[in-house]
Amino acid sequence: MIKFKIFGFEIAVTFGFLFIISLMALVNSPSLAFLALSSCVIHELGHCFAAAILNVKMDCIMFWAGGIQIKRECRLISAFDEAVVLICGPLFNFIFAAIYAAYGMNAAFGINMILGLFNLLPFSSLDGGSIIRLVL
Protein backbone atom coordinates (compact mmCIF):
# COMPACT_ATOMS: atom_id res chain seq x y z
CA MET A 1 0.00 0.00 0.00
CA ILE A 2 1.20 3.47 -0.89
CA LYS A 3 0.22 6.23 1.56
CA PHE A 4 0.78 9.95 1.35
CA LYS A 5 -0.84 13.16 2.57
CA ILE A 6 -2.14 16.14 0.65
CA PHE A 7 -3.12 19.16 2.76
CA GLY A 8 -3.24 16.89 5.81
CA PHE A 9 -5.65 14.49 4.10
CA GLU A 10 -4.40 10.91 3.84
CA ILE A 11 -4.49 9.16 0.45
CA ALA A 12 -3.94 5.39 0.34
CA VAL A 13 -3.53 3.40 -2.87
CA THR A 14 -3.41 -0.39 -2.72
CA PHE A 15 -1.61 -2.48 -5.29
CA GLY A 16 -4.90 -4.27 -5.98
CA PHE A 17 -6.35 -0.99 -7.24
CA LEU A 18 -3.38 -0.39 -9.52
CA PHE A 19 -3.66 -3.97 -10.79
CA ILE A 20 -7.39 -3.63 -11.60
CA ILE A 21 -6.91 -0.31 -13.43
CA SER A 22 -3.94 -1.74 -15.36
CA LEU A 23 -5.92 -4.86 -16.26
CA MET A 24 -8.85 -2.76 -17.46
CA ALA A 25 -6.49 -0.68 -19.60
CA LEU A 26 -4.95 -3.81 -21.13
CA VAL A 27 -8.14 -5.82 -21.68
CA ASN A 28 -10.40 -2.99 -22.85
CA SER A 29 -9.05 0.36 -23.78
CA PRO A 30 -7.23 2.95 -21.74
CA SER A 31 -10.07 5.39 -22.35
CA LEU A 32 -12.61 3.03 -20.73
CA ALA A 33 -10.29 2.51 -17.78
CA PHE A 34 -10.03 6.28 -17.41
CA LEU A 35 -13.83 6.62 -17.64
CA ALA A 36 -14.30 4.00 -14.94
CA LEU A 37 -11.76 5.68 -12.68
CA SER A 38 -13.24 9.13 -13.25
CA SER A 39 -16.75 7.78 -12.55
CA CYS A 40 -15.51 6.40 -9.22
CA VAL A 41 -13.99 9.78 -8.40
CA ILE A 42 -17.29 11.51 -9.32
CA HIS A 43 -19.09 9.11 -6.97
CA GLU A 44 -16.74 9.85 -4.07
CA LEU A 45 -16.90 13.59 -4.76
CA GLY A 46 -20.65 13.32 -4.21
CA HIS A 47 -20.01 11.88 -0.76
CA CYS A 48 -17.39 14.59 -0.05
CA PHE A 49 -19.71 17.37 -1.22
CA ALA A 50 -22.49 16.23 1.11
CA ALA A 51 -20.04 15.70 3.97
CA ALA A 52 -18.64 19.21 3.54
CA ILE A 53 -22.13 20.75 3.57
CA LEU A 54 -23.10 18.75 6.68
CA ASN A 55 -19.74 19.42 8.39
CA VAL A 56 -18.75 15.75 8.50
CA LYS A 57 -14.96 15.44 8.56
CA MET A 58 -13.28 12.92 6.25
CA ASP A 59 -10.01 11.26 7.31
CA CYS A 60 -8.77 9.18 4.43
CA ILE A 61 -9.52 8.22 0.86
CA MET A 62 -8.50 4.69 -0.07
CA PHE A 63 -8.15 3.40 -3.62
CA TRP A 64 -8.52 -0.39 -3.38
CA ALA A 65 -9.40 -3.26 -5.72
CA GLY A 66 -13.12 -2.76 -5.05
CA GLY A 67 -13.03 0.91 -6.02
CA ILE A 68 -12.57 4.01 -3.92
CA GLN A 69 -13.63 4.39 -0.31
CA ILE A 70 -13.67 7.44 1.92
CA LYS A 71 -13.26 6.97 5.65
CA ARG A 72 -14.72 9.57 7.95
CA GLU A 73 -13.62 10.51 11.42
CA CYS A 74 -15.03 8.45 14.25
CA ARG A 75 -17.50 10.95 15.69
CA LEU A 76 -21.18 10.15 15.78
CA ILE A 77 -23.40 11.86 13.25
CA SER A 78 -27.15 11.67 12.90
CA ALA A 79 -28.70 8.90 10.83
CA PHE A 80 -30.18 11.52 8.51
CA ASP A 81 -26.79 13.16 7.88
CA GLU A 82 -25.18 9.79 7.25
CA ALA A 83 -27.98 8.80 4.83
CA VAL A 84 -27.55 12.08 2.93
CA VAL A 85 -23.79 11.53 2.64
CA LEU A 86 -24.39 7.95 1.46
CA ILE A 87 -27.03 8.79 -1.17
CA CYS A 88 -25.05 11.68 -2.67
CA GLY A 89 -22.46 9.33 -4.22
CA PRO A 90 -24.94 7.53 -6.49
CA LEU A 91 -26.83 10.81 -6.99
CA PHE A 92 -23.70 12.45 -8.43
CA ASN A 93 -23.28 9.46 -10.78
CA PHE A 94 -26.87 9.90 -12.00
CA ILE A 95 -26.44 13.66 -12.45
CA PHE A 96 -23.27 13.17 -14.48
CA ALA A 97 -24.91 10.34 -16.45
CA ALA A 98 -27.67 12.76 -17.47
CA ILE A 99 -25.10 15.35 -18.52
CA TYR A 100 -23.16 12.76 -20.52
CA ALA A 101 -26.39 11.55 -22.17
CA ALA A 102 -27.24 15.11 -23.21
CA TYR A 103 -23.87 15.37 -24.95
CA GLY A 104 -24.12 11.92 -26.56
CA MET A 105 -21.28 10.42 -24.52
CA ASN A 106 -22.79 6.95 -24.32
CA ALA A 107 -19.88 5.12 -22.66
CA ALA A 108 -19.59 7.71 -19.88
CA PHE A 109 -23.38 7.66 -19.47
CA GLY A 110 -23.43 3.86 -19.15
CA ILE A 111 -20.54 3.63 -16.71
CA ASN A 112 -22.02 6.29 -14.41
CA MET A 113 -25.49 4.69 -14.51
CA ILE A 114 -24.06 1.25 -13.74
CA LEU A 115 -21.88 2.57 -10.93
CA GLY A 116 -24.74 4.54 -9.38
CA LEU A 117 -27.17 1.60 -9.58
CA PHE A 118 -24.55 -0.91 -8.39
CA ASN A 119 -23.82 1.17 -5.29
CA LEU A 120 -27.52 1.18 -4.40
CA LEU A 121 -27.60 -2.63 -4.14
CA PRO A 122 -28.53 -3.78 -0.62
CA PHE A 123 -25.13 -5.20 0.35
CA SER A 124 -23.49 -4.04 3.57
CA SER A 125 -20.29 -2.79 1.92
CA LEU A 126 -22.21 -0.65 -0.58
CA ASP A 127 -24.15 2.59 -0.10
CA GLY A 128 -27.52 0.86 -0.52
CA GLY A 129 -26.81 -1.64 2.23
CA SER A 130 -25.59 1.09 4.55
CA ILE A 131 -28.74 3.12 3.93
CA ILE A 132 -30.93 0.07 4.67
CA ARG A 133 -28.95 -0.50 7.89
CA LEU A 134 -29.67 3.11 8.92
CA VAL A 135 -33.39 2.83 8.15
CA LEU A 136 -33.81 -0.48 9.97
PDB file of C-alpha atoms in Angstrom:
ATOM      1  CA  MET A   1       0.000   0.000   0.000  1.00  0.00           C
ATOM      2  CA  ILE A   2       1.201   3.471  -0.885  1.00  0.00           C
ATOM      3  CA  LYS A   3       0.224   6.227   1.564  1.00  0.00           C
ATOM      4  CA  PHE A   4       0.783   9.954   1.351  1.00  0.00           C
ATOM      5  CA  LYS A   5      -0.842  13.156   2.566  1.00  0.00           C
ATOM      6  CA  ILE A   6      -2.138  16.139   0.645  1.00  0.00           C
ATOM      7  CA  PHE A   7      -3.116  19.161   2.757  1.00  0.00           C
ATOM      8  CA  GLY A   8      -3.244  16.887   5.809  1.00  0.00           C
ATOM      9  CA  PHE A   9      -5.654  14.485   4.100  1.00  0.00           C
ATOM     10  CA  GLU A  10      -4.401  10.908   3.837  1.00  0.00           C
ATOM     11  CA  ILE A  11      -4.493   9.157   0.455  1.00  0.00           C
ATOM     12  CA  ALA A  12      -3.942   5.386   0.339  1.00  0.00           C
ATOM     13  CA  VAL A  13      -3.531   3.402  -2.871  1.00  0.00           C
ATOM     14  CA  THR A  14      -3.413  -0.389  -2.717  1.00  0.00           C
ATOM     15  CA  PHE A  15      -1.606  -2.480  -5.286  1.00  0.00           C
ATOM     16  CA  GLY A  16      -4.897  -4.274  -5.975  1.00  0.00           C
ATOM     17  CA  PHE A  17      -6.355  -0.990  -7.239  1.00  0.00           C
ATOM     18  CA  LEU A  18      -3.378  -0.389  -9.519  1.00  0.00           C
ATOM     19  CA  PHE A  19      -3.663  -3.971 -10.793  1.00  0.00           C
ATOM     20  CA  ILE A  20      -7.390  -3.635 -11.599  1.00  0.00           C
ATOM     21  CA  ILE A  21      -6.907  -0.313 -13.427  1.00  0.00           C
ATOM     22  CA  SER A  22      -3.941  -1.744 -15.359  1.00  0.00           C
ATOM     23  CA  LEU A  23      -5.920  -4.856 -16.258  1.00  0.00           C
ATOM     24  CA  MET A  24      -8.852  -2.759 -17.461  1.00  0.00           C
ATOM     25  CA  ALA A  25      -6.493  -0.678 -19.598  1.00  0.00           C
ATOM     26  CA  LEU A  26      -4.951  -3.809 -21.129  1.00  0.00           C
ATOM     27  CA  VAL A  27      -8.145  -5.819 -21.677  1.00  0.00           C
ATOM     28  CA  ASN A  28     -10.397  -2.995 -22.845  1.00  0.00           C
ATOM     29  CA  SER A  29      -9.046   0.360 -23.776  1.00  0.00           C
ATOM     30  CA  PRO A  30      -7.226   2.950 -21.744  1.00  0.00           C
ATOM     31  CA  SER A  31     -10.070   5.388 -22.353  1.00  0.00           C
ATOM     32  CA  LEU A  32     -12.610   3.027 -20.732  1.00  0.00           C
ATOM     33  CA  ALA A  33     -10.288   2.506 -17.779  1.00  0.00           C
ATOM     34  CA  PHE A  34     -10.030   6.280 -17.412  1.00  0.00           C
ATOM     35  CA  LEU A  35     -13.827   6.624 -17.644  1.00  0.00           C
ATOM     36  CA  ALA A  36     -14.301   3.997 -14.936  1.00  0.00           C
ATOM     37  CA  LEU A  37     -11.757   5.685 -12.685  1.00  0.00           C
ATOM     38  CA  SER A  38     -13.241   9.134 -13.250  1.00  0.00           C
ATOM     39  CA  SER A  39     -16.748   7.781 -12.546  1.00  0.00           C
ATOM     40  CA  CYS A  40     -15.506   6.398  -9.219  1.00  0.00           C
ATOM     41  CA  VAL A  41     -13.991   9.785  -8.402  1.00  0.00           C
ATOM     42  CA  ILE A  42     -17.292  11.506  -9.321  1.00  0.00           C
ATOM     43  CA  HIS A  43     -19.090   9.111  -6.966  1.00  0.00           C
ATOM     44  CA  GLU A  44     -16.739   9.848  -4.071  1.00  0.00           C
ATOM     45  CA  LEU A  45     -16.897  13.587  -4.764  1.00  0.00           C
ATOM     46  CA  GLY A  46     -20.651  13.315  -4.213  1.00  0.00           C
ATOM     47  CA  HIS A  47     -20.010  11.882  -0.759  1.00  0.00           C
ATOM     48  CA  CYS A  48     -17.391  14.585  -0.053  1.00  0.00           C
ATOM     49  CA  PHE A  49     -19.714  17.368  -1.224  1.00  0.00           C
ATOM     50  CA  ALA A  50     -22.491  16.228   1.114  1.00  0.00           C
ATOM     51  CA  ALA A  51     -20.040  15.697   3.973  1.00  0.00           C
ATOM     52  CA  ALA A  52     -18.644  19.213   3.536  1.00  0.00           C
ATOM     53  CA  ILE A  53     -22.133  20.746   3.566  1.00  0.00           C
ATOM     54  CA  LEU A  54     -23.096  18.749   6.680  1.00  0.00           C
ATOM     55  CA  ASN A  55     -19.735  19.422   8.385  1.00  0.00           C
ATOM     56  CA  VAL A  56     -18.752  15.747   8.498  1.00  0.00           C
ATOM     57  CA  LYS A  57     -14.956  15.438   8.560  1.00  0.00           C
ATOM     58  CA  MET A  58     -13.283  12.916   6.250  1.00  0.00           C
ATOM     59  CA  ASP A  59     -10.013  11.261   7.315  1.00  0.00           C
ATOM     60  CA  CYS A  60      -8.766   9.178   4.429  1.00  0.00           C
ATOM     61  CA  ILE A  61      -9.516   8.215   0.859  1.00  0.00           C
ATOM     62  CA  MET A  62      -8.504   4.689  -0.074  1.00  0.00           C
ATOM     63  CA  PHE A  63      -8.147   3.403  -3.616  1.00  0.00           C
ATOM     64  CA  TRP A  64      -8.517  -0.389  -3.375  1.00  0.00           C
ATOM     65  CA  ALA A  65      -9.397  -3.265  -5.715  1.00  0.00           C
ATOM     66  CA  GLY A  66     -13.118  -2.763  -5.053  1.00  0.00           C
ATOM     67  CA  GLY A  67     -13.031   0.908  -6.020  1.00  0.00           C
ATOM     68  CA  ILE A  68     -12.574   4.013  -3.923  1.00  0.00           C
ATOM     69  CA  GLN A  69     -13.631   4.388  -0.314  1.00  0.00           C
ATOM     70  CA  ILE A  70     -13.668   7.441   1.923  1.00  0.00           C
ATOM     71  CA  LYS A  71     -13.260   6.967   5.648  1.00  0.00           C
ATOM     72  CA  ARG A  72     -14.716   9.570   7.947  1.00  0.00           C
ATOM     73  CA  GLU A  73     -13.620  10.509  11.424  1.00  0.00           C
ATOM     74  CA  CYS A  74     -15.034   8.445  14.246  1.00  0.00           C
ATOM     75  CA  ARG A  75     -17.497  10.946  15.687  1.00  0.00           C
ATOM     76  CA  LEU A  76     -21.175  10.151  15.784  1.00  0.00           C
ATOM     77  CA  ILE A  77     -23.399  11.857  13.251  1.00  0.00           C
ATOM     78  CA  SER A  78     -27.150  11.672  12.897  1.00  0.00           C
ATOM     79  CA  ALA A  79     -28.696   8.895  10.829  1.00  0.00           C
ATOM     80  CA  PHE A  80     -30.178  11.519   8.511  1.00  0.00           C
ATOM     81  CA  ASP A  81     -26.788  13.162   7.876  1.00  0.00           C
ATOM     82  CA  GLU A  82     -25.178   9.788   7.248  1.00  0.00           C
ATOM     83  CA  ALA A  83     -27.975   8.798   4.834  1.00  0.00           C
ATOM     84  CA  VAL A  84     -27.552  12.081   2.933  1.00  0.00           C
ATOM     85  CA  VAL A  85     -23.795  11.532   2.639  1.00  0.00           C
ATOM     86  CA  LEU A  86     -24.387   7.954   1.458  1.00  0.00           C
ATOM     87  CA  ILE A  87     -27.025   8.792  -1.166  1.00  0.00           C
ATOM     88  CA  CYS A  88     -25.049  11.675  -2.672  1.00  0.00           C
ATOM     89  CA  GLY A  89     -22.455   9.332  -4.216  1.00  0.00           C
ATOM     90  CA  PRO A  90     -24.942   7.534  -6.491  1.00  0.00           C
ATOM     91  CA  LEU A  91     -26.827  10.813  -6.990  1.00  0.00           C
ATOM     92  CA  PHE A  92     -23.699  12.449  -8.431  1.00  0.00           C
ATOM     93  CA  ASN A  93     -23.283   9.458 -10.781  1.00  0.00           C
ATOM     94  CA  PHE A  94     -26.869   9.898 -11.998  1.00  0.00           C
ATOM     95  CA  ILE A  95     -26.439  13.658 -12.450  1.00  0.00           C
ATOM     96  CA  PHE A  96     -23.266  13.170 -14.482  1.00  0.00           C
ATOM     97  CA  ALA A  97     -24.911  10.339 -16.447  1.00  0.00           C
ATOM     98  CA  ALA A  98     -27.674  12.759 -17.469  1.00  0.00           C
ATOM     99  CA  ILE A  99     -25.095  15.352 -18.524  1.00  0.00           C
ATOM    100  CA  TYR A 100     -23.162  12.756 -20.524  1.00  0.00           C
ATOM    101  CA  ALA A 101     -26.391  11.553 -22.172  1.00  0.00           C
ATOM    102  CA  ALA A 102     -27.237  15.110 -23.213  1.00  0.00           C
ATOM    103  CA  TYR A 103     -23.866  15.365 -24.955  1.00  0.00           C
ATOM    104  CA  GLY A 104     -24.118  11.915 -26.561  1.00  0.00           C
ATOM    105  CA  MET A 105     -21.279  10.425 -24.517  1.00  0.00           C
ATOM    106  CA  ASN A 106     -22.789   6.951 -24.318  1.00  0.00           C
ATOM    107  CA  ALA A 107     -19.877   5.123 -22.663  1.00  0.00           C
ATOM    108  CA  ALA A 108     -19.591   7.707 -19.876  1.00  0.00           C
ATOM    109  CA  PHE A 109     -23.381   7.657 -19.473  1.00  0.00           C
ATOM    110  CA  GLY A 110     -23.430   3.856 -19.148  1.00  0.00           C
ATOM    111  CA  ILE A 111     -20.541   3.627 -16.715  1.00  0.00           C
ATOM    112  CA  ASN A 112     -22.024   6.286 -14.414  1.00  0.00           C
ATOM    113  CA  MET A 113     -25.492   4.692 -14.508  1.00  0.00           C
ATOM    114  CA  ILE A 114     -24.063   1.248 -13.742  1.00  0.00           C
ATOM    115  CA  LEU A 115     -21.878   2.572 -10.930  1.00  0.00           C
ATOM    116  CA  GLY A 116     -24.742   4.537  -9.381  1.00  0.00           C
ATOM    117  CA  LEU A 117     -27.165   1.602  -9.579  1.00  0.00           C
ATOM    118  CA  PHE A 118     -24.548  -0.909  -8.394  1.00  0.00           C
ATOM    119  CA  ASN A 119     -23.821   1.171  -5.292  1.00  0.00           C
ATOM    120  CA  LEU A 120     -27.518   1.185  -4.398  1.00  0.00           C
ATOM    121  CA  LEU A 121     -27.603  -2.628  -4.140  1.00  0.00           C
ATOM    122  CA  PRO A 122     -28.527  -3.781  -0.619  1.00  0.00           C
ATOM    123  CA  PHE A 123     -25.126  -5.199   0.351  1.00  0.00           C
ATOM    124  CA  SER A 124     -23.495  -4.039   3.574  1.00  0.00           C
ATOM    125  CA  SER A 125     -20.289  -2.791   1.923  1.00  0.00           C
ATOM    126  CA  LEU A 126     -22.209  -0.645  -0.577  1.00  0.00           C
ATOM    127  CA  ASP A 127     -24.150   2.587  -0.099  1.00  0.00           C
ATOM    128  CA  GLY A 128     -27.520   0.862  -0.523  1.00  0.00           C
ATOM    129  CA  GLY A 129     -26.810  -1.645   2.234  1.00  0.00           C
ATOM    130  CA  SER A 130     -25.585   1.087   4.550  1.00  0.00           C
ATOM    131  CA  ILE A 131     -28.739   3.124   3.930  1.00  0.00           C
ATOM    132  CA  ILE A 132     -30.927   0.069   4.672  1.00  0.00           C
ATOM    133  CA  ARG A 133     -28.950  -0.504   7.893  1.00  0.00           C
ATOM    134  CA  LEU A 134     -29.667   3.111   8.922  1.00  0.00           C
ATOM    135  CA  VAL A 135     -33.387   2.830   8.151  1.00  0.00           C
ATOM    136  CA  LEU A 136     -33.809  -0.479   9.973  1.00  0.00           C
TER     137      LEU A 136
END
